[in-house]
Short mmCIF file of C-alpha atoms in Angstrom, two decimals:
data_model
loop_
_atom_site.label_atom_id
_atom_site.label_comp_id
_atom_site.label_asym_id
_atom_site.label_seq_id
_atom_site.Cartn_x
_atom_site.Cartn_y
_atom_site.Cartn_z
CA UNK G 1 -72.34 -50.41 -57.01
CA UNK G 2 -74.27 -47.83 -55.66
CA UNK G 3 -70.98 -45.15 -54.91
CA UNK G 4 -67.56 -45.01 -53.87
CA UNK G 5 -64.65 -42.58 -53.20
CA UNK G 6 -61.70 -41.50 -54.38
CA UNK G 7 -59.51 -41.88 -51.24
CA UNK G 8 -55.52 -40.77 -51.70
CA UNK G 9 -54.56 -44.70 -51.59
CA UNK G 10 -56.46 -45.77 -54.56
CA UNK G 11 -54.70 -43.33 -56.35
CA UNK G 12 -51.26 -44.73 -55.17
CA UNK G 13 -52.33 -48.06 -56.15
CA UNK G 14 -52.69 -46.31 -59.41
CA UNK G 15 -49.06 -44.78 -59.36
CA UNK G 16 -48.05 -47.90 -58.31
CA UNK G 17 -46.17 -46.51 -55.18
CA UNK G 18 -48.66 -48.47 -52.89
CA UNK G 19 -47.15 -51.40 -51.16
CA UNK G 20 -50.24 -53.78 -52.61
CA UNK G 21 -51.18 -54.00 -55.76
CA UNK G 22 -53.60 -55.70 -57.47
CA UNK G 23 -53.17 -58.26 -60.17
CA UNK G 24 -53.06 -56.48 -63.82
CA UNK G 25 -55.73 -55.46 -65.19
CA UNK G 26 -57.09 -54.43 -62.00
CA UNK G 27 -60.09 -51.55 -61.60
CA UNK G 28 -59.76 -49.12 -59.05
CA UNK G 29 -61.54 -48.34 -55.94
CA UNK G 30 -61.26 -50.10 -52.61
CA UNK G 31 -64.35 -49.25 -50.76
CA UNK G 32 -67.81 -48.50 -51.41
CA UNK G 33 -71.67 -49.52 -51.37
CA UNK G 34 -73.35 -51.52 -53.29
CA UNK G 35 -77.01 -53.11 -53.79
CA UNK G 36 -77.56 -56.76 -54.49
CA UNK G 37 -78.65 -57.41 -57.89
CA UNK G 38 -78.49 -60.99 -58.12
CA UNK G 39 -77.35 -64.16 -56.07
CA UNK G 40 -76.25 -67.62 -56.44
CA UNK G 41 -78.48 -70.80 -55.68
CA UNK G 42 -76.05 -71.38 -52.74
CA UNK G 43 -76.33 -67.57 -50.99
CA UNK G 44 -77.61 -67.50 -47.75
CA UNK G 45 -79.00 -64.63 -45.64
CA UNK G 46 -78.45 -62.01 -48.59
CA UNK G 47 -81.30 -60.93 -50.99
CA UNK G 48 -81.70 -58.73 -54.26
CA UNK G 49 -82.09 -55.21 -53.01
CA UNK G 50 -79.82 -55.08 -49.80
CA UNK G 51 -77.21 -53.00 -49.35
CA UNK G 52 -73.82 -53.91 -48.66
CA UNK G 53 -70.42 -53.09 -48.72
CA UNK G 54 -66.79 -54.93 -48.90
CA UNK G 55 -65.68 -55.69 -45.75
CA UNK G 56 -62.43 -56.06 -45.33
CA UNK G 57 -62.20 -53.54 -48.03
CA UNK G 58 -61.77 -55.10 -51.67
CA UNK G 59 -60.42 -53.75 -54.67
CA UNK G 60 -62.44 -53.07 -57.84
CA UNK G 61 -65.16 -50.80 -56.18
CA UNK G 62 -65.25 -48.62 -59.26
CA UNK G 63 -67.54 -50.07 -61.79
CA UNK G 64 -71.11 -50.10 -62.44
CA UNK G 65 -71.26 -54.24 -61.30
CA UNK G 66 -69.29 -56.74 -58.90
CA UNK G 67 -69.49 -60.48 -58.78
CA UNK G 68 -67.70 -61.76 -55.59
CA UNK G 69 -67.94 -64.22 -53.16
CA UNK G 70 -70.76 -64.00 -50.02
CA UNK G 71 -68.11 -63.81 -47.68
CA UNK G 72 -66.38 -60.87 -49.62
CA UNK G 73 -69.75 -58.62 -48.48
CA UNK G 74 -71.21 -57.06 -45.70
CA UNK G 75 -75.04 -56.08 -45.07
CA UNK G 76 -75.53 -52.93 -43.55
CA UNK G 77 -79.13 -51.12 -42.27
CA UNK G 78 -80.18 -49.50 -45.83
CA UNK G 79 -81.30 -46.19 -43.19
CA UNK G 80 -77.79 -45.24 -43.05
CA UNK G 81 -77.12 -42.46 -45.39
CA UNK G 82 -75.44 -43.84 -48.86
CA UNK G 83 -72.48 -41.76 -49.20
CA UNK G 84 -71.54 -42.21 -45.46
CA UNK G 85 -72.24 -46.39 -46.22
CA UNK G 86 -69.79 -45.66 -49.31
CA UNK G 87 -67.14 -44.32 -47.21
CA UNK G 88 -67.25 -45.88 -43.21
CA UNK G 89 -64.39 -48.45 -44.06
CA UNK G 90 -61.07 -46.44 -44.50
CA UNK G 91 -60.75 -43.36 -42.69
CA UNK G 92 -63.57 -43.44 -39.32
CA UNK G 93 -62.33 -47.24 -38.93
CA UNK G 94 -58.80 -45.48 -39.21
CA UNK G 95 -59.69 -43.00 -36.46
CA UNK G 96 -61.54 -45.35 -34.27
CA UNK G 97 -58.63 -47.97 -34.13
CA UNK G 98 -56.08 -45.34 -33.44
CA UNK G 99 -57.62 -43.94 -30.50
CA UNK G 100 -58.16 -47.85 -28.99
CA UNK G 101 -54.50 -49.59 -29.93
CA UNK G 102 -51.82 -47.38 -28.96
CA UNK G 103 -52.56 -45.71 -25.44
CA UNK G 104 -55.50 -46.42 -22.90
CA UNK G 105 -57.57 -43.41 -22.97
CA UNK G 106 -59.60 -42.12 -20.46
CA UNK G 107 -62.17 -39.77 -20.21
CA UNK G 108 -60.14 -36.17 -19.27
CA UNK G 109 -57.07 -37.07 -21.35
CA UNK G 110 -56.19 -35.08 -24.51
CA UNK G 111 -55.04 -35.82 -28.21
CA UNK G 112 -53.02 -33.99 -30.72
CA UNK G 113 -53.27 -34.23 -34.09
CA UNK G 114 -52.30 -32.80 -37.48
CA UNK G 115 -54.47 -33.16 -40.88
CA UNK G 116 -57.29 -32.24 -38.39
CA UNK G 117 -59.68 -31.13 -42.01
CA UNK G 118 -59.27 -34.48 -43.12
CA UNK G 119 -61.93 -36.95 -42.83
CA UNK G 120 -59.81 -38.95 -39.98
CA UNK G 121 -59.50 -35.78 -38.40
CA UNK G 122 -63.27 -34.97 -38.44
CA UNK G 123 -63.39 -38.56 -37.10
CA UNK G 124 -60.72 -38.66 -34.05
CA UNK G 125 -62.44 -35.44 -33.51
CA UNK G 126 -66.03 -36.37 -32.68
CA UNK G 127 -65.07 -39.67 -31.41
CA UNK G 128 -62.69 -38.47 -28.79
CA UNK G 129 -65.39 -36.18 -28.00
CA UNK G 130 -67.85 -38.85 -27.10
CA UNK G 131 -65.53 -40.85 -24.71
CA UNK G 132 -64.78 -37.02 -23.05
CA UNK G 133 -61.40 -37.08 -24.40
CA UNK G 134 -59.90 -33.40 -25.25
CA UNK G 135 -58.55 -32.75 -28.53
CA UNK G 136 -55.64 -30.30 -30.15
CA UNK G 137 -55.99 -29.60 -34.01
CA UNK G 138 -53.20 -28.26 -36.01
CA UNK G 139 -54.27 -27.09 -39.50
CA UNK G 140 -52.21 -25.28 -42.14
CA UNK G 141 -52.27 -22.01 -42.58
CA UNK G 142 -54.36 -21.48 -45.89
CA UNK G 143 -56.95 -19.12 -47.08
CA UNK G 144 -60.13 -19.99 -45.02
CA UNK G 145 -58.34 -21.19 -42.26
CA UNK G 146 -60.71 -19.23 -39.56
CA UNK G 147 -63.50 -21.25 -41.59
CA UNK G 148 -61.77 -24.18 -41.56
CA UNK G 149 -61.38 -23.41 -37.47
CA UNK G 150 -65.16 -22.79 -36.97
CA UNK G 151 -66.12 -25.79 -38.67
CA UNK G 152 -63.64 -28.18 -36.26
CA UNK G 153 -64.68 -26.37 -33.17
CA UNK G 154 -68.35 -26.97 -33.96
CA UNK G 155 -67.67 -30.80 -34.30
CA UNK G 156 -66.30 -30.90 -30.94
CA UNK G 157 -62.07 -29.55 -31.35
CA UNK G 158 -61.39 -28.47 -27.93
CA UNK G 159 -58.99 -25.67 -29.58
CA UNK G 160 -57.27 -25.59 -33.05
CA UNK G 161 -54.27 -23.84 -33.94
CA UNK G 162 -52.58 -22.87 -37.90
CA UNK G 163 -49.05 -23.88 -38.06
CA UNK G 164 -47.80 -20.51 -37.37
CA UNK G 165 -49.38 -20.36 -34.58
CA UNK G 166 -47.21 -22.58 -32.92
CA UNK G 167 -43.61 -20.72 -33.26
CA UNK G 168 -43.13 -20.21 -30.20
CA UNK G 169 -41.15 -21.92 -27.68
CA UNK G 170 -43.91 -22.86 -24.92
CA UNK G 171 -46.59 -24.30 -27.08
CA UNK G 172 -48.43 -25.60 -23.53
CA UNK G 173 -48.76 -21.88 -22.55
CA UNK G 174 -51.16 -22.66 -25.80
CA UNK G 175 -53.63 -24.82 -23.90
CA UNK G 176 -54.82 -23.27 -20.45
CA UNK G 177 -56.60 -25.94 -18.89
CA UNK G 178 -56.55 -28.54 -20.63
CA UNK G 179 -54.29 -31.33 -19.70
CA UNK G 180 -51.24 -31.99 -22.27
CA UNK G 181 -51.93 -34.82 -24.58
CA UNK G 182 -50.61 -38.15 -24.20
CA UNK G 183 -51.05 -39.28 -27.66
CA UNK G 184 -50.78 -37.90 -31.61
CA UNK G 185 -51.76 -38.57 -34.61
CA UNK G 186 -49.52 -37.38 -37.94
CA UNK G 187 -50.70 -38.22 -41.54
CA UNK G 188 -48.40 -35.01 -42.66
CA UNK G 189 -44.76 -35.33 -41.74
CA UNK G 190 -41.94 -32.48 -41.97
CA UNK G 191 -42.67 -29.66 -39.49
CA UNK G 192 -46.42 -30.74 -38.91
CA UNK G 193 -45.05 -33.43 -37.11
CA UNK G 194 -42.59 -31.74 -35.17
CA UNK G 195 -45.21 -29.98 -34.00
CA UNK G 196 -46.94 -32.89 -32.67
CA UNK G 197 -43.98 -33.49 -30.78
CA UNK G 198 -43.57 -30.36 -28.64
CA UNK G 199 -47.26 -30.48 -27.55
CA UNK G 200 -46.69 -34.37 -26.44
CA UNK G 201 -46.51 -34.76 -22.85
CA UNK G 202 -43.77 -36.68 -21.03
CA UNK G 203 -43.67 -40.48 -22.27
CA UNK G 204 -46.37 -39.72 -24.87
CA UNK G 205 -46.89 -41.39 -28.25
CA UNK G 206 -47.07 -40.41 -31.84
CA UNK G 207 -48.65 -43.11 -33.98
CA UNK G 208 -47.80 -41.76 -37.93
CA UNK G 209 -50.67 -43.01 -40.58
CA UNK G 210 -49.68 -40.81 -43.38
CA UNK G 211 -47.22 -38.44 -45.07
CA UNK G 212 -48.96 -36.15 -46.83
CA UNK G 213 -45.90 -33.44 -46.81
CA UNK G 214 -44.02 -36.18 -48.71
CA UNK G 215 -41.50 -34.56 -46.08
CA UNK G 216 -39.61 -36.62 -43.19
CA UNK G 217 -39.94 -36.95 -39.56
CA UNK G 218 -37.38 -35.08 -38.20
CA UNK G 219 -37.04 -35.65 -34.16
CA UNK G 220 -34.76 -33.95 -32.04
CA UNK G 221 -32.43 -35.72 -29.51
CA UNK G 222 -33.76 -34.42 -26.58
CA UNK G 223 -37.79 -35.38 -27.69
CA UNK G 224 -36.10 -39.14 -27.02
CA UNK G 225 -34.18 -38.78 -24.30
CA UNK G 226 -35.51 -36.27 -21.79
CA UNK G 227 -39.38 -36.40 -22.91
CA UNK G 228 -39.30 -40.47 -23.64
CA UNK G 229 -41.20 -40.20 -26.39
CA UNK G 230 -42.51 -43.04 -28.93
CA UNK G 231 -43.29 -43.32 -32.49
CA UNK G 232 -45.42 -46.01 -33.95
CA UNK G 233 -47.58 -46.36 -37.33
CA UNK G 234 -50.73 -47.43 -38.04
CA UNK G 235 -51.67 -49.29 -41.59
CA UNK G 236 -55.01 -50.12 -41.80
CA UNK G 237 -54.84 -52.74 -44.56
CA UNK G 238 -52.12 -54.53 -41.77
CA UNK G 239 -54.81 -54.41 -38.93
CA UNK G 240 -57.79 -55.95 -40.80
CA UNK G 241 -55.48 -58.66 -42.83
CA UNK G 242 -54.76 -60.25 -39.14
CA UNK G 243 -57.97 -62.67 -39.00
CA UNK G 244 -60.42 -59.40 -37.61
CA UNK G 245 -62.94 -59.59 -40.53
CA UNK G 246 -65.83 -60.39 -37.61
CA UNK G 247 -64.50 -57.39 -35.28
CA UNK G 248 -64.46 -55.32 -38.33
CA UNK G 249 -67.68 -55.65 -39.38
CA UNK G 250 -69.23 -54.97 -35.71
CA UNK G 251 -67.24 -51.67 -35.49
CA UNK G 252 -68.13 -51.00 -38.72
CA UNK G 253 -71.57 -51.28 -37.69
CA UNK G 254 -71.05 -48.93 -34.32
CA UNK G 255 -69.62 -46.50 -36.56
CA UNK G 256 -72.52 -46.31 -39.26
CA UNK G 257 -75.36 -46.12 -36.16
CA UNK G 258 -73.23 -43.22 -34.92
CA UNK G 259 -73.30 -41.49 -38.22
CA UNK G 260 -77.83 -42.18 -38.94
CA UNK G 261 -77.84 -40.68 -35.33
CA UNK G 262 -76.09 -37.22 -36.50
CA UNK G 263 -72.95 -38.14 -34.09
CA UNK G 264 -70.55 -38.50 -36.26
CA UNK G 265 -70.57 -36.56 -39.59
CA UNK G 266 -67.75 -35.53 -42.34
CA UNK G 267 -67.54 -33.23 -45.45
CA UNK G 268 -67.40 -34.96 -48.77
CA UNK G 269 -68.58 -34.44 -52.60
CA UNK G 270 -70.86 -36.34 -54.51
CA UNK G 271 -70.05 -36.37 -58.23
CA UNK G 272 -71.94 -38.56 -60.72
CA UNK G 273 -69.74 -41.45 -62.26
CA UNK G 274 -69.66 -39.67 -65.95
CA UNK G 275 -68.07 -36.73 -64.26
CA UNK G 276 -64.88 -38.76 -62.53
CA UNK G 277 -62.58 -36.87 -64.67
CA UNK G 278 -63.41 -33.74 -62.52
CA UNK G 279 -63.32 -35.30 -59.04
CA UNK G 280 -59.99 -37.48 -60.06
CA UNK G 281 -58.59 -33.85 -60.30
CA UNK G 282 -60.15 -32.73 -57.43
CA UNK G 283 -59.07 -35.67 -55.53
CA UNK G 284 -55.39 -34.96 -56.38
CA UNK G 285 -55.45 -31.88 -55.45
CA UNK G 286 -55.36 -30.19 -58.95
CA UNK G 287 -57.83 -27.74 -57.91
CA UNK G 288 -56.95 -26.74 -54.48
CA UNK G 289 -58.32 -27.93 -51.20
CA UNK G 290 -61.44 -30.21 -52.02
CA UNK G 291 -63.66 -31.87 -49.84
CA UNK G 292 -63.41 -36.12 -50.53
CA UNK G 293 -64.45 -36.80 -53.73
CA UNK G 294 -67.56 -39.47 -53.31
CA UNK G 295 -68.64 -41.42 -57.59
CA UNK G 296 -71.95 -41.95 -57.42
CA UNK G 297 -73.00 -44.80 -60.13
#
């Protein structure tokens, strides 16, 4: 293994609160990138020194050496940037699939979303941008937060707004121009969410893909009734376990070209593999907002 991240479901495998687990002992880790050491007399089409990575994902990612089937791995162009190799599978697969399953977008619509500093975020961000789709960030309110703004905007966020922001009663007097948004995206629950809601237009969808709040999803009567609204979730683990290992791998491949062009980029961490004590902590938040946490072996 070359590196791999710390991503906010390998440490709920840990906890055990994840809905898979691994058989016991297991090793942590889920995704990553790796370089082929050695191969058995019956590989084809794979030779020491190519890169690859799991795909579908596959747990066990965080160790020095893996021994697993051919069909477990997937070459990739050894151009693309390691830590971006390391990290393609979870959360730019997340955003890509979540702007293509739930509503037929077209250039000029708009999306909402919540968690907008998180590496899906980043993603729906400049991928929406690409297809000319408009986008609507909500981020908390934080020290940094005009930082935090800045950054979005200069990866393509059509407008971002803090939390507080958004007490007021006419949140599309918020958007000018731009059209309101026929689809959201919530990974934080509790009043985050809520305020995906008001910003939804008429007959709009929420799609939920985390919970970071650890807070419900509280939605009023009239959201349902008079605005028609839908909620759906998204699991990626559910979407690549349904026979699409092939159309996996090809977006997979989209994605990665996108990021050795300089289209699509996201903040992360590199820490070396004796120092995972640190970016555990970091990952868990122990020290405050951190950028993802990327073990480099």
């Amino acid at each position: 293994m070359l590196a791999a991240p710390i991503n906010p479901s390998d440490i709920n495998r840990i906890e055990g609160v994840y809905p898979v687990r691994p058989p016991m002992p297991a090793v942590g880790g889920y995704e990553g990138v790796g370089e082929v050491h050695a191969i058995g007399s019956a590989v084809k089409g794979l030779s020491a020194g190519d890169w690859v990575i799991p795909s579908p994902p596959s747990s066990g990612t965080w160790q020095t050496y893996v021994v697993k089937e051919q069909t477990v791995w997937h070459k990739i162009d050894k151009r693309t940037p390691m830590e971006y190799a390391a990290t393609v599978t979870v959360n730019p697969l997340s955003a890509l699939r979540m702007l293509e399953d739930f509503v037929a977008l077209k250039s000029g619509d708009t999306i909402v979303q919540n968690g907008a500093t998180s590496i899906v975020g980043q993603c729906v961000i400049q991928l929406a941008r690409l297809h000319g789709i408009h986008s609507i960030n909500i981020i908390r309110d934080r020290a940094g937060s005009d930082e935090a703004k800045a950054n979005l905007q200069q990866l393509g966020a059509d407008e971002v707004f803090t939390e507080s922001q958004l007490e007021v009663k006419n949140v599309r007097g918020l958007l000018g121009n731009i059209p309101e948004p026929v689809l959201g995206f919530n990974c934080v629950g509790g009043n985050a969410a809520s305020l995906i809601l008001k910003f939804l237009k008429q007959g709009g969808t929420m799609v939920t893909y985390g919970g970071m709040s650890k807070k419900p999803i509280t939605v009023s009567t009239s959201a349902f009734i008079f605005k028609e609204l839908t909620l759906k979730g998204f699991w990626l683990q559910r979407w690549m376990s349904s026979d699409k290992a092939e159309e996996c791998r090809s977006m997979i491949d989209y994605l990665l070209g996108l990021c050795r062009d300089g289209k699509l980029k996201y903040e992360f961490e590199v820490a070396p593999f004796d120092d995972f004590h640190t970016a555990l902590e970091k990952a868990m938040g122990k020290k405050g907002r951190q950028p993802k946490q990327v073990l480099k072996f």
